[in-house]
XYZ file of C-alpha atoms in Angstrom:
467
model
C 218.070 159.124 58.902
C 217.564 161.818 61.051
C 220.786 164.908 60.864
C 223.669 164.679 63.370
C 222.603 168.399 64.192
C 219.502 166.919 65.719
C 220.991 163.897 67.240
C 223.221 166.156 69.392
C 220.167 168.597 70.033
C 218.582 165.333 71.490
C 221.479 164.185 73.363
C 222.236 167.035 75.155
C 218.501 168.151 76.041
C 217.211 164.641 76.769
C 220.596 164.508 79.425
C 219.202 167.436 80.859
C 214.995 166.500 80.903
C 216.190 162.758 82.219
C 218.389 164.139 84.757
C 216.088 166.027 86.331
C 213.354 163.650 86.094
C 214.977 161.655 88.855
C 221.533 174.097 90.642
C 223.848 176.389 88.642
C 226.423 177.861 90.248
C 227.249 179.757 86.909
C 224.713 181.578 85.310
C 224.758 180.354 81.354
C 225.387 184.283 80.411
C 228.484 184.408 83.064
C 231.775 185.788 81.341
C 234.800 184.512 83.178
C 238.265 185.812 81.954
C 241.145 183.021 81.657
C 243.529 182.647 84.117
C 246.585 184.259 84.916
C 248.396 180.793 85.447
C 250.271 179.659 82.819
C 249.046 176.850 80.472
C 251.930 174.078 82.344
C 250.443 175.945 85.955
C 246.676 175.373 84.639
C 247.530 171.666 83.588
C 249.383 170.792 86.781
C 246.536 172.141 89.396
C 244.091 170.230 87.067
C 246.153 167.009 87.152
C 246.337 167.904 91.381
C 242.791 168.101 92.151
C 242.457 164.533 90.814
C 245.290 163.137 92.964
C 243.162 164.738 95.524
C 240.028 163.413 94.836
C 241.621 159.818 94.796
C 243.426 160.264 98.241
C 240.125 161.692 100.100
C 238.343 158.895 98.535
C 240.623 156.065 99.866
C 240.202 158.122 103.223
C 236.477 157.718 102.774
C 236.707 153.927 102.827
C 238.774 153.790 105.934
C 236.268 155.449 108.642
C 234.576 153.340 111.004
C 231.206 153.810 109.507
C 232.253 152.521 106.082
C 234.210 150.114 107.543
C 231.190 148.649 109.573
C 229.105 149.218 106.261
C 231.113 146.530 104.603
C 230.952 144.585 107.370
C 227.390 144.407 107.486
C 226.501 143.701 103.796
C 229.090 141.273 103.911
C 226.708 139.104 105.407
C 225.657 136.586 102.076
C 222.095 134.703 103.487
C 218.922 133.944 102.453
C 217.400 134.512 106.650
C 219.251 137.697 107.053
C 217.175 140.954 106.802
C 216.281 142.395 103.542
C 217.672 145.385 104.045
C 221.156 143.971 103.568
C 220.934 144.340 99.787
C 219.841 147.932 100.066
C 223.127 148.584 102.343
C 225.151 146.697 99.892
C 224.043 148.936 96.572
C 225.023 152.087 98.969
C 228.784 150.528 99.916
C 229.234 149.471 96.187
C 228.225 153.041 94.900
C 229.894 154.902 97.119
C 233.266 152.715 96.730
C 232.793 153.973 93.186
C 232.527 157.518 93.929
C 228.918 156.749 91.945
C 226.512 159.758 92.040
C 223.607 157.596 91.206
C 224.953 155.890 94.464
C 222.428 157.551 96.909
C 219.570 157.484 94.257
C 220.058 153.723 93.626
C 219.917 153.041 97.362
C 216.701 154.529 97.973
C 215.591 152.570 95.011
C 216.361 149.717 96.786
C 215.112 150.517 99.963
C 212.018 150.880 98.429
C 211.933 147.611 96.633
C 213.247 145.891 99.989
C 210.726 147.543 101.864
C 207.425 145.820 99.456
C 209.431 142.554 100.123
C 206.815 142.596 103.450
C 206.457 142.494 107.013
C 209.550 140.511 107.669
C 211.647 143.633 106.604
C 211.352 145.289 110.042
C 211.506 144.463 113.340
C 214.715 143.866 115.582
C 217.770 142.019 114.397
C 220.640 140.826 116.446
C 224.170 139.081 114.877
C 224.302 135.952 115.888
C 228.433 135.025 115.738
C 227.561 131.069 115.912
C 225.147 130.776 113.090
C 227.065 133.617 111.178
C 223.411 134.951 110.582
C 220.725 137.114 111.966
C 218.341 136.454 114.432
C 215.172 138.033 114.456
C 213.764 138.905 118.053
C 209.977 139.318 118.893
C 207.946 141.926 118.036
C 207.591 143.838 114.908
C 207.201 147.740 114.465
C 205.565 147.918 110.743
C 208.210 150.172 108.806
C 211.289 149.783 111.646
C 214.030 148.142 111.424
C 217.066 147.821 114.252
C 219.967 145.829 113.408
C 222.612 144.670 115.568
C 225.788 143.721 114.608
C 229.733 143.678 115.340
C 231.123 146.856 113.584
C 234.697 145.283 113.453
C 234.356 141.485 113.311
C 231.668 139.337 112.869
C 233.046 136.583 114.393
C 232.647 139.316 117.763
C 230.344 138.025 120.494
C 229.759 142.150 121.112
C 226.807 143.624 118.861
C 228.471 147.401 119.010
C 227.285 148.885 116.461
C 223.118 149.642 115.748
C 221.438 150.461 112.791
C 217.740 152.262 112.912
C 216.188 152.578 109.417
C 212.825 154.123 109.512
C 210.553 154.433 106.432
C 207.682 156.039 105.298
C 205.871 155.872 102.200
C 204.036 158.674 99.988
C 200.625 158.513 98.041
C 202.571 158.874 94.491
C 202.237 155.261 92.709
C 205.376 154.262 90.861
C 204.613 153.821 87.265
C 204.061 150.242 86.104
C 204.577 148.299 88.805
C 202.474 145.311 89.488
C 201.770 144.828 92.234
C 201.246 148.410 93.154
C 204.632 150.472 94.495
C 204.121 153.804 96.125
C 207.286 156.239 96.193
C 209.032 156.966 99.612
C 208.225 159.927 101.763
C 210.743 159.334 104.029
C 214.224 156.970 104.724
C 216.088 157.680 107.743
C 219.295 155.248 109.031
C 221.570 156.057 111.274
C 224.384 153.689 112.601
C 225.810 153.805 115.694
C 229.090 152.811 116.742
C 229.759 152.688 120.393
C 226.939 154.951 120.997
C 228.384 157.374 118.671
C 226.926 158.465 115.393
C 229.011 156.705 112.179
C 226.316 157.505 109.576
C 223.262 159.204 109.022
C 221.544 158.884 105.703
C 217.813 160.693 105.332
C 215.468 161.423 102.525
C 212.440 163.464 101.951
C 210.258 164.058 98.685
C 206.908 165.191 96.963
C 205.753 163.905 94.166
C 202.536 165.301 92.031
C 199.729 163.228 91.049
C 201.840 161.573 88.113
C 204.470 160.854 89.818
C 206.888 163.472 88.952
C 209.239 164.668 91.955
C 208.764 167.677 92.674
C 210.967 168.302 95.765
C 213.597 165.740 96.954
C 215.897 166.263 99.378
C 218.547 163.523 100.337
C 221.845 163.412 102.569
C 224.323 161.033 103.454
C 227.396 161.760 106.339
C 230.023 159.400 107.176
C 232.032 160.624 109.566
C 233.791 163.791 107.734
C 232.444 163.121 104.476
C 229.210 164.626 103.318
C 226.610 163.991 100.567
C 223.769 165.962 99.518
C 221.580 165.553 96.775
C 218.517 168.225 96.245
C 215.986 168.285 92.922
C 213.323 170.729 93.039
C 210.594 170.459 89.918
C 207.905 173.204 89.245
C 207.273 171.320 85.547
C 208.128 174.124 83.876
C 211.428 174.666 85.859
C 214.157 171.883 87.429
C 217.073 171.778 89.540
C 219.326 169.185 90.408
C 221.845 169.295 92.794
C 224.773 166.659 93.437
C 227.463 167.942 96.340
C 230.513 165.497 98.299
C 232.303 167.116 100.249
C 234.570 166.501 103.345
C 233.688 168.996 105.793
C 232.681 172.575 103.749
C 235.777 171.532 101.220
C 233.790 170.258 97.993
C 235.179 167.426 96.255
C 232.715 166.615 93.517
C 230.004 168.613 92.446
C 226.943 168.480 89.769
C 224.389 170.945 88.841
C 221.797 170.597 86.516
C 219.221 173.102 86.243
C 216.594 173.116 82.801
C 213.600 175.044 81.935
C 210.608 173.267 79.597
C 207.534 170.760 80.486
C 209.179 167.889 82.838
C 205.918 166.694 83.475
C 205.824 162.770 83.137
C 203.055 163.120 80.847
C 204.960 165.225 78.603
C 208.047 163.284 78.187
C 205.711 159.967 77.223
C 203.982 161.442 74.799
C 204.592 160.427 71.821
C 203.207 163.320 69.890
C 205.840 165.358 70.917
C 208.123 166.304 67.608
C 211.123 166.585 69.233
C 213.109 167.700 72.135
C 212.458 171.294 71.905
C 209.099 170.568 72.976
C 210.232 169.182 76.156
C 213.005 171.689 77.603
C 213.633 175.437 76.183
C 216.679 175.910 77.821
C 219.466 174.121 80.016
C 222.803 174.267 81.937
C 224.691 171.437 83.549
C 227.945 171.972 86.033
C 230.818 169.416 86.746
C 232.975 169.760 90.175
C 235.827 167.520 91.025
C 238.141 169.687 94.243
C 238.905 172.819 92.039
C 238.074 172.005 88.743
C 234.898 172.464 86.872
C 233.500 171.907 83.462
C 230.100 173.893 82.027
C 227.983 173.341 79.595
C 224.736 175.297 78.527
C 221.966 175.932 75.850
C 219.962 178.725 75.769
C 217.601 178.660 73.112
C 216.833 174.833 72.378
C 214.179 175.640 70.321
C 216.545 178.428 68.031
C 218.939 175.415 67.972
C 216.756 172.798 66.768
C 215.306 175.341 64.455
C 218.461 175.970 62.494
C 220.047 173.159 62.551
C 216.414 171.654 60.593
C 217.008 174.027 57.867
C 220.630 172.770 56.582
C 220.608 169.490 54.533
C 222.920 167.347 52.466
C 223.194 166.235 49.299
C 221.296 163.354 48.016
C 223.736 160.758 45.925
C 222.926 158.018 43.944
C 224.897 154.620 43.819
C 225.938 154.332 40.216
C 226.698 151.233 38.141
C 230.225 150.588 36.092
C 228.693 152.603 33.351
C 227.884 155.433 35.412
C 224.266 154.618 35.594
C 222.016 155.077 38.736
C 221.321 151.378 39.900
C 217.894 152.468 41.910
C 216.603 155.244 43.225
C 216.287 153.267 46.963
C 220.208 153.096 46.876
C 221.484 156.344 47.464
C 223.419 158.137 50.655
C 223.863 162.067 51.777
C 226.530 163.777 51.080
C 227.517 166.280 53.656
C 229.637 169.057 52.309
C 232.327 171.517 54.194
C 229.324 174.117 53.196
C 227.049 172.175 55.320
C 229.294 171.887 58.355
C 230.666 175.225 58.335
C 226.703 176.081 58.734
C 226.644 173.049 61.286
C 229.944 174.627 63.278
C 227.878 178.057 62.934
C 225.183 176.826 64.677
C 226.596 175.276 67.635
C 229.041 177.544 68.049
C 226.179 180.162 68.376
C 223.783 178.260 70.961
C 226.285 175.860 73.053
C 228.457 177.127 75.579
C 231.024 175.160 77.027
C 234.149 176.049 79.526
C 236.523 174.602 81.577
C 237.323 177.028 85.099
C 239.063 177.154 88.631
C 236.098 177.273 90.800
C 237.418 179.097 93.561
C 238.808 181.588 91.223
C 236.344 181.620 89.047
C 239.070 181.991 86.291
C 238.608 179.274 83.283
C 241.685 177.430 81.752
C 240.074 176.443 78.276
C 236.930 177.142 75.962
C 235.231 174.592 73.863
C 234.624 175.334 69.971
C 233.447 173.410 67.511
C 235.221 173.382 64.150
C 235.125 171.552 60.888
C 237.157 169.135 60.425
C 238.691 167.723 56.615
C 239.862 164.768 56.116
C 239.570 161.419 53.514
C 236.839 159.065 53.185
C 235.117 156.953 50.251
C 233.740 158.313 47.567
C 230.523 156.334 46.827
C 229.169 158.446 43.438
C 231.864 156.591 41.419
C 232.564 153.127 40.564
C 234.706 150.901 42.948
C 238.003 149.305 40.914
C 239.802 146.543 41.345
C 242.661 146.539 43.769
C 243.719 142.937 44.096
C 243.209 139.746 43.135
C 243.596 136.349 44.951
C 243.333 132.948 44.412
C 243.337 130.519 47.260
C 242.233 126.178 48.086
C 240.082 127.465 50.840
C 237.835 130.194 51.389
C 240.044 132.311 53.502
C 240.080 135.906 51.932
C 243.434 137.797 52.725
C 243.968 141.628 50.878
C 247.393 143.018 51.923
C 246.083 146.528 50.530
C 242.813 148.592 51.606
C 239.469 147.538 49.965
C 235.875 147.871 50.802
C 233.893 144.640 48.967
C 235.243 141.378 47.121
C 233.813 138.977 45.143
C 234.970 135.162 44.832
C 234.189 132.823 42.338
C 234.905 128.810 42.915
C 235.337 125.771 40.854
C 236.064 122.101 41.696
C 239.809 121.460 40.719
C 239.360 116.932 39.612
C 243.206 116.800 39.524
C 244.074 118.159 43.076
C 240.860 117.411 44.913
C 240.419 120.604 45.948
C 237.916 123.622 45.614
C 239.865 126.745 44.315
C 238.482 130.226 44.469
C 239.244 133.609 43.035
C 238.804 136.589 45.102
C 238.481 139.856 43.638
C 238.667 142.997 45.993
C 237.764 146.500 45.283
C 237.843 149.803 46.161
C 236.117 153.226 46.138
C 238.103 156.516 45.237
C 238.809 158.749 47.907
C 237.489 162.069 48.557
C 237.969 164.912 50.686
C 235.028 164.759 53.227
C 233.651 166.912 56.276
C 233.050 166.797 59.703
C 232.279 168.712 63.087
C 234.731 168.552 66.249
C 234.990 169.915 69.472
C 238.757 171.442 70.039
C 239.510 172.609 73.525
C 241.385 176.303 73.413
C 243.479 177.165 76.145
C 243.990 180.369 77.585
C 247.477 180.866 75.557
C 245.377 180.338 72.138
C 246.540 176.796 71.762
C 243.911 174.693 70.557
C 243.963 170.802 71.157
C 241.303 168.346 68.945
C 243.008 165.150 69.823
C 241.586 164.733 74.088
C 242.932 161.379 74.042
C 246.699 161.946 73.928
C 246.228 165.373 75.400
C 244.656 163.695 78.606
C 247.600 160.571 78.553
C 250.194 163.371 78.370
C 249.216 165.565 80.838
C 246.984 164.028 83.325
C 248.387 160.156 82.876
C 249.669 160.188 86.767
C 245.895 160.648 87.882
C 244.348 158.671 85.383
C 246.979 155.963 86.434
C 245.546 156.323 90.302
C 242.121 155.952 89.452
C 242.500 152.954 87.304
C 244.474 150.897 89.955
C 241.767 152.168 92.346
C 239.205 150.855 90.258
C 240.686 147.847 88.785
């Protein structure tokens, strides 16, 4: 079984190879000094820039473009243009505040637009048929759709969307038929003769496929989306911005230095994740609020962590006896973790700040934690014993096997069993844990109730949002 040091080295890397596979505003070697707020200041402008999110959100949802957005992919029929569903992913993703949401609509587009010919051409609502009719004429990779923006049951086709597409050379990896990656997706609705959304996309790809410049923006009304990724193969950037107006409400950065060719990330030669990225940050934006994360030396990381191991134990009979040498677990002592702790702590860096200020409100430390757990070198003993007329085991105490015997009882008419349960010993065992440590020294490891205490008001608004 491979180490939890190199699980996490895999984790966080392969987040940042994938990421980019489909830019900092801190630089990983950035000291920022803790606030001046106090810790009950800190938690309450936290808490606020989530109310905020959630009320500029529900704004979102109430412009006329969106509106007309949900009018149109409301439309549910087999004769209405393809690029309903497309439209539909968008509303759905946005609704959710999804960053894949712009990402997962050109995905769409594209597999609407091999759907054929009778993607494009002119489309106008028809209120009697509830359904589209398609006029005359078709303009290979342009599509016009006319529909009511407020009601469809409207005899007035007001609003007008124009999607224009364009495909590149780059082949999509197994796809069969054949599917070639976009060059370009523009739509813009209309409402009224006035612009209610505009949503375009541009990217490069090499021979492989790999992006290697993609540039995509959505803007509904106030609200503004741009997503950028830029891919040299040796260096990425990924770029996620919503904002209303220049005010940014949610923000993501990802930027990663390795191989991010697709070649290199299916091959399965490769020995690890070191061999795919040397080096990575990632940046998390909601209104003023942002979390960092970065590694600077994967290949140190990897390195270090390979050299600390556990203890092999065998399982051992009632005698004390080893019962074979395939039954046997590791034992992972504080030793080991305090070297674990060591070597995170020296390669990850992780921070919560006040972007504006550029002031953080908590570090991130990893720390090793003790607590009880079995101990499998030494025999189990018996705990309870139960006898019952059907095979329904019940042990009021803790346990971690049984064992039942049965015989037929001639008298009653009934099977009987015996159920014997056992238990290891207990032993003082080790782990690693991440501990936020606020700017008054306080240090928190339990994020659950820390998040239901402080932050429950937002997390409230968000789930009622979300249902």
């Amino acid at each position: 079984m491979k180490k939890t040091i190199y699980l996490f080295a895999s984790a966080i890397t392969m987040f940042f190879a994938l990421n980019s596979c489909k830019t900092g505003t801190t630089d990983p070697d950035t000291t920022l000094n803790f606030s001046t707020l106090t810790v009950e200041q800190q938690k309450k402008s936290i808490e606020q820039s989530g109310l905020d999110l959630a009320d500029k959100m529900t704004t979102m949802q109430q412009t006329k473009g969106f509106v007309a957005l949900k009018q149109f992919t409301n439309v549910n029929s087999s004769s209405s243009p393809a690029l309903v569903a497309a439209f539909r992913t968008l509303r759905n993703g946005l609704a959710k505040n999804d960053v894949k949401a712009l990402e997962d609509f050109n995905n769409q587009m594209r597999v609407s637009k091999n759907l054929g010919s009778d993607l494009w051409g002119t489309w106008n609502w028809n209120p009697s048929t509830k359904d589209f009719d398609k006029a005359s004429g078709v303009i290979i990779n342009k599509a016009v759709i006319n529909f009511p923006a407020e009601d469809l049951n409207s005899t007035v086709n007001n609003a007008v969307l124009t999607v224009l597409y364009s495909e590149s050379n780059a082949l999509v990896p197994n796809t069969n038929p054949a599917e070639f990656y976009p060059n370009t997706i523009s739509a813009i609705l209309k409402i009224d003769n006035v612009e209610a959304i505009n949503a375009q996309f541009t990217g490069t790809y090499s021979t492989d496929g790999t992006p290697t410049s993609i540039l995509q923006t959505l803007v509904i009304g106030a609200f503004n989306w741009t997503i950028s990724v830029t891919n040299t193969n040796t260096d990425v950037s990924s770029s996620y911005v919503f904002k209303y107006n220049s005010d940014i409400l949610l923000k993501y950065e990802v930027n990663a230095k390795g191989n991010f060719t697709v070649t290199k990330i299916d091959d399965t030669n490769t020995s690890g994740p070191e061999d795919i990225i040397s080096s990575g940050n990632v940046t998390f934006q909601i209104m003023n609020v942002a979390l960092y994360g970065g590694i600077t030396d994967v290949n140190g990381f990897v390195t270090e962590g390979n050299v600390i191991h556990g203890d092999t134990v065998w399982y051992k009979d009632d005698a004390g006896n080893i019962i074979s040498k395939n039954y046997y677990y590791i034992n992972y002592s504080k030793a080991y973790y305090d070297s674990e702790v060591a070597i995170f702590n020296k390669y990850l860096k992780f921070y919560g700040y006040f972007a504006t200020e550029k002031q953080k409100f908590a570090d991130v430390e990893f720390f090793t934690s003790e607590g009880q757990g079995n101990d499998y070198s030494k025999p189990a003993t018996l705990v309870y014993t139960q006898t019952a007329t059907s095979y329904n085991p019940i042990c009021p105490v803790q346990y971690n096997y049984y064992n039942y015997s049965s015989s037929y009882n001639y008298t009653t008419n009934n099977w009987e069993y015996t159920f014997t349960f056992y238990a290891y010993p207990t032993k003082t065992v080790y782990n690693f844990q991440p501990r936020l440590v606020l700017s008054d020294g306080s240090k928190i490891t339990d994020f659950d109730t820390y998040a239901t205490d402080n932050f429950n008001t937002v997390i409230t608004k968000f789930k009622n949002m979300f249902k």
